[in-house]
XYZ file of N, CA and C in Angstrom:
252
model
N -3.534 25.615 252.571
C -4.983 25.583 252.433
C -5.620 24.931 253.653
N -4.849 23.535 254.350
C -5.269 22.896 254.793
C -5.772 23.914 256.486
N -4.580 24.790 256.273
C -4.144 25.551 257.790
C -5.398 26.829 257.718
N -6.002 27.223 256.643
C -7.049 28.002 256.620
C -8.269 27.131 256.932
N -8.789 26.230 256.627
C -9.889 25.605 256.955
C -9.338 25.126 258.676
N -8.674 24.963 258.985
C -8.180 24.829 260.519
C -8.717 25.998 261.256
N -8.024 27.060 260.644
C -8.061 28.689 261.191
C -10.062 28.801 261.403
N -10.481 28.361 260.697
C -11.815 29.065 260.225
C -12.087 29.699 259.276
N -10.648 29.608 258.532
C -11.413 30.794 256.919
C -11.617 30.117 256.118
N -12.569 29.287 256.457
C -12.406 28.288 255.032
C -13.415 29.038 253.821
N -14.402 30.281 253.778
C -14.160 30.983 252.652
C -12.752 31.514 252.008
N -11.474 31.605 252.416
C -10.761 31.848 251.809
C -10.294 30.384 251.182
N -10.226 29.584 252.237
C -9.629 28.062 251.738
C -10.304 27.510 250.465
N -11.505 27.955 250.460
C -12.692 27.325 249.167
C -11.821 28.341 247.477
N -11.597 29.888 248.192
C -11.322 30.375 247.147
C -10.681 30.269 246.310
N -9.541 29.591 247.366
C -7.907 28.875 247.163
C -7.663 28.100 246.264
N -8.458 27.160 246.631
C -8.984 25.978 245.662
C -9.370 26.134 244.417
N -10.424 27.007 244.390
C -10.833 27.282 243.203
C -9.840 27.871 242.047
N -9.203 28.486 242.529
C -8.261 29.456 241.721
C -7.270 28.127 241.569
N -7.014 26.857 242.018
C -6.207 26.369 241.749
C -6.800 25.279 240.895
N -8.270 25.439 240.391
C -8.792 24.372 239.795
C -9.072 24.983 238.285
N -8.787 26.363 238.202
C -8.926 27.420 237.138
C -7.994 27.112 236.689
N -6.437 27.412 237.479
C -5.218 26.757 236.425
C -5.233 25.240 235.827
N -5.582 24.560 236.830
C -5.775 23.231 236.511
C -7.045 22.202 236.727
N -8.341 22.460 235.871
C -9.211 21.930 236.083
C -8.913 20.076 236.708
N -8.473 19.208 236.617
C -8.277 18.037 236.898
C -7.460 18.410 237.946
N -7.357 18.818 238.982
C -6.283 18.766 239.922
C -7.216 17.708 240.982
N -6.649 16.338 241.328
C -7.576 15.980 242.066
C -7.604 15.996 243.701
N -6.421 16.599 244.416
C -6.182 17.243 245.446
C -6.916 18.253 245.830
N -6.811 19.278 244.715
C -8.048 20.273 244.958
C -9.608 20.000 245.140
N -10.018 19.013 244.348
C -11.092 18.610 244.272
C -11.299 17.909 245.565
N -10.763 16.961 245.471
C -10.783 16.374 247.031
C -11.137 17.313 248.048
N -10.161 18.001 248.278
C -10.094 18.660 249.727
C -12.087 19.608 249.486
N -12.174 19.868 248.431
C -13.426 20.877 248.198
C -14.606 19.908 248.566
N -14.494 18.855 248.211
C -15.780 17.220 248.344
C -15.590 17.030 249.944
N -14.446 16.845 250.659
C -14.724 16.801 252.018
C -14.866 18.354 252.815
N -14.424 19.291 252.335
C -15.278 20.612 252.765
C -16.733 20.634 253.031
N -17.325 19.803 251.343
C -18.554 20.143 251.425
C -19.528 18.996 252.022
N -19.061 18.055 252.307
C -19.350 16.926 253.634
C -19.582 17.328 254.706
N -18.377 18.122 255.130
C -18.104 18.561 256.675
C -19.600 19.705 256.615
N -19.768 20.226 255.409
C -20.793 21.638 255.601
C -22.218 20.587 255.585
N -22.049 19.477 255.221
C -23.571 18.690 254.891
C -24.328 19.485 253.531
N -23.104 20.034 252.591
C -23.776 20.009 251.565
C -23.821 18.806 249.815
N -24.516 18.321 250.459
C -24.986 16.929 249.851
C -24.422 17.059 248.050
N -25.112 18.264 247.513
C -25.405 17.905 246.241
C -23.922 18.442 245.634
N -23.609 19.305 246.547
C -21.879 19.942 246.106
C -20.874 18.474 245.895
N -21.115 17.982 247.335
C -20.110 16.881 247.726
C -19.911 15.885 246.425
N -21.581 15.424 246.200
C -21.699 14.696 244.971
C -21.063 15.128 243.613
N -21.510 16.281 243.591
C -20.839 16.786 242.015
C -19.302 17.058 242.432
N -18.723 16.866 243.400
C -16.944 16.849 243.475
C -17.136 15.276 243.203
N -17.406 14.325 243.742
C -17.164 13.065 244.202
C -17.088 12.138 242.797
N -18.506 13.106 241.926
C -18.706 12.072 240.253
C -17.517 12.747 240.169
N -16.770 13.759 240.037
C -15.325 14.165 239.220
C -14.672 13.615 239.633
N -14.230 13.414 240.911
C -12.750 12.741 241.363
C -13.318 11.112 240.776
N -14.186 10.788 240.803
C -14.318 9.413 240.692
C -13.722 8.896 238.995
N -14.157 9.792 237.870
C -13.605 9.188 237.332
C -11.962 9.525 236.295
N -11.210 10.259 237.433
C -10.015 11.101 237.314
C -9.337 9.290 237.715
N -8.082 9.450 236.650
C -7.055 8.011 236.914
C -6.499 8.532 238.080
N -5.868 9.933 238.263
C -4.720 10.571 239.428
C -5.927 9.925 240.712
N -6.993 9.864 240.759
C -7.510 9.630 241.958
C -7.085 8.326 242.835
N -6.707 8.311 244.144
C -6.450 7.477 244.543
C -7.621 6.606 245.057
N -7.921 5.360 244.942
C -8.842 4.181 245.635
C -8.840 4.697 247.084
N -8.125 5.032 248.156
C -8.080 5.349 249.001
C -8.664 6.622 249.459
N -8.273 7.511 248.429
C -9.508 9.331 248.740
C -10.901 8.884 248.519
N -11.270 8.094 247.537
C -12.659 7.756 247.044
C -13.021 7.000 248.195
N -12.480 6.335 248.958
C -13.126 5.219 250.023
C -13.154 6.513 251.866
N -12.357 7.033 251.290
C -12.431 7.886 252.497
C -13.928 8.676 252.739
N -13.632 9.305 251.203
C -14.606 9.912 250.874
C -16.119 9.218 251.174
N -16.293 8.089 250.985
C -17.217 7.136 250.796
C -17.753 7.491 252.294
N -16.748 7.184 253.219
C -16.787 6.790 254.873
C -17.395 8.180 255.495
N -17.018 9.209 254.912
C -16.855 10.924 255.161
C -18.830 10.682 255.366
N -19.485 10.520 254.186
C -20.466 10.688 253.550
C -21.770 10.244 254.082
N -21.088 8.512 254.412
C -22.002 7.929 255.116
C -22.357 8.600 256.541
N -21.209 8.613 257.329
C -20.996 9.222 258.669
C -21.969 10.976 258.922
N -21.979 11.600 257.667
C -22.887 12.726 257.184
C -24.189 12.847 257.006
N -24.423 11.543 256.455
C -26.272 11.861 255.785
C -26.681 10.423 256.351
N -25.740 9.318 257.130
C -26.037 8.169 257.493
C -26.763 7.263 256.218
N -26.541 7.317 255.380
C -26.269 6.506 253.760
C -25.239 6.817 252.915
N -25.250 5.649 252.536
C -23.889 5.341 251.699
C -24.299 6.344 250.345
N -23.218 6.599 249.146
C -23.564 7.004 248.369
C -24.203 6.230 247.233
N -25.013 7.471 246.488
C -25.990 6.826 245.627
C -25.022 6.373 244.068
N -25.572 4.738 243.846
C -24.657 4.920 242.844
C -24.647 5.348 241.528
N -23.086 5.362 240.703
C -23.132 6.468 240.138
C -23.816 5.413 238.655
N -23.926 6.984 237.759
C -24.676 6.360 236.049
C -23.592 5.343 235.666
């Protein structure tokens, strides 16, 4: 997946994902990689609605969420808004 968003297809890489979030809605790898996709695109409200999911998944690591955090700020130059 990672080697398609490299390539430039990251419409296929998004598709990828998806189909792998169909077998397994909680996959939080998938999710991940889709929340910093949609960072890198500066789409704000996508990123967010990946970011509330991974956030409150146990498989999530403290470390993707803080990355994530860093991804975000560096994007819209504010931190994220916090959550309910």
């Amino acid at each position: 997946v990672q080697m398609l968003f490299q390539l430039d297809r990251k419409a296929e890489g998004v598709a990828l994902l998806n189909d792998v979030l169909v077998k397994n809605p909680d996959d939080h790898i998938a999710m991940t990689l889709l929340c910093v996709e949609a960072l890198v695109a500066a789409d704000k409200e996508t990123a967010l609605s990946w970011y509330e999911r991974l956030r409150v998944l146990p498989e999530t690591r403290a470390s993707a969420l803080t990355r994530i955090q860093t991804i975000y700020e560096e994007t819209f130059g504010e931190p994220l808004p916090e959550s309910p």
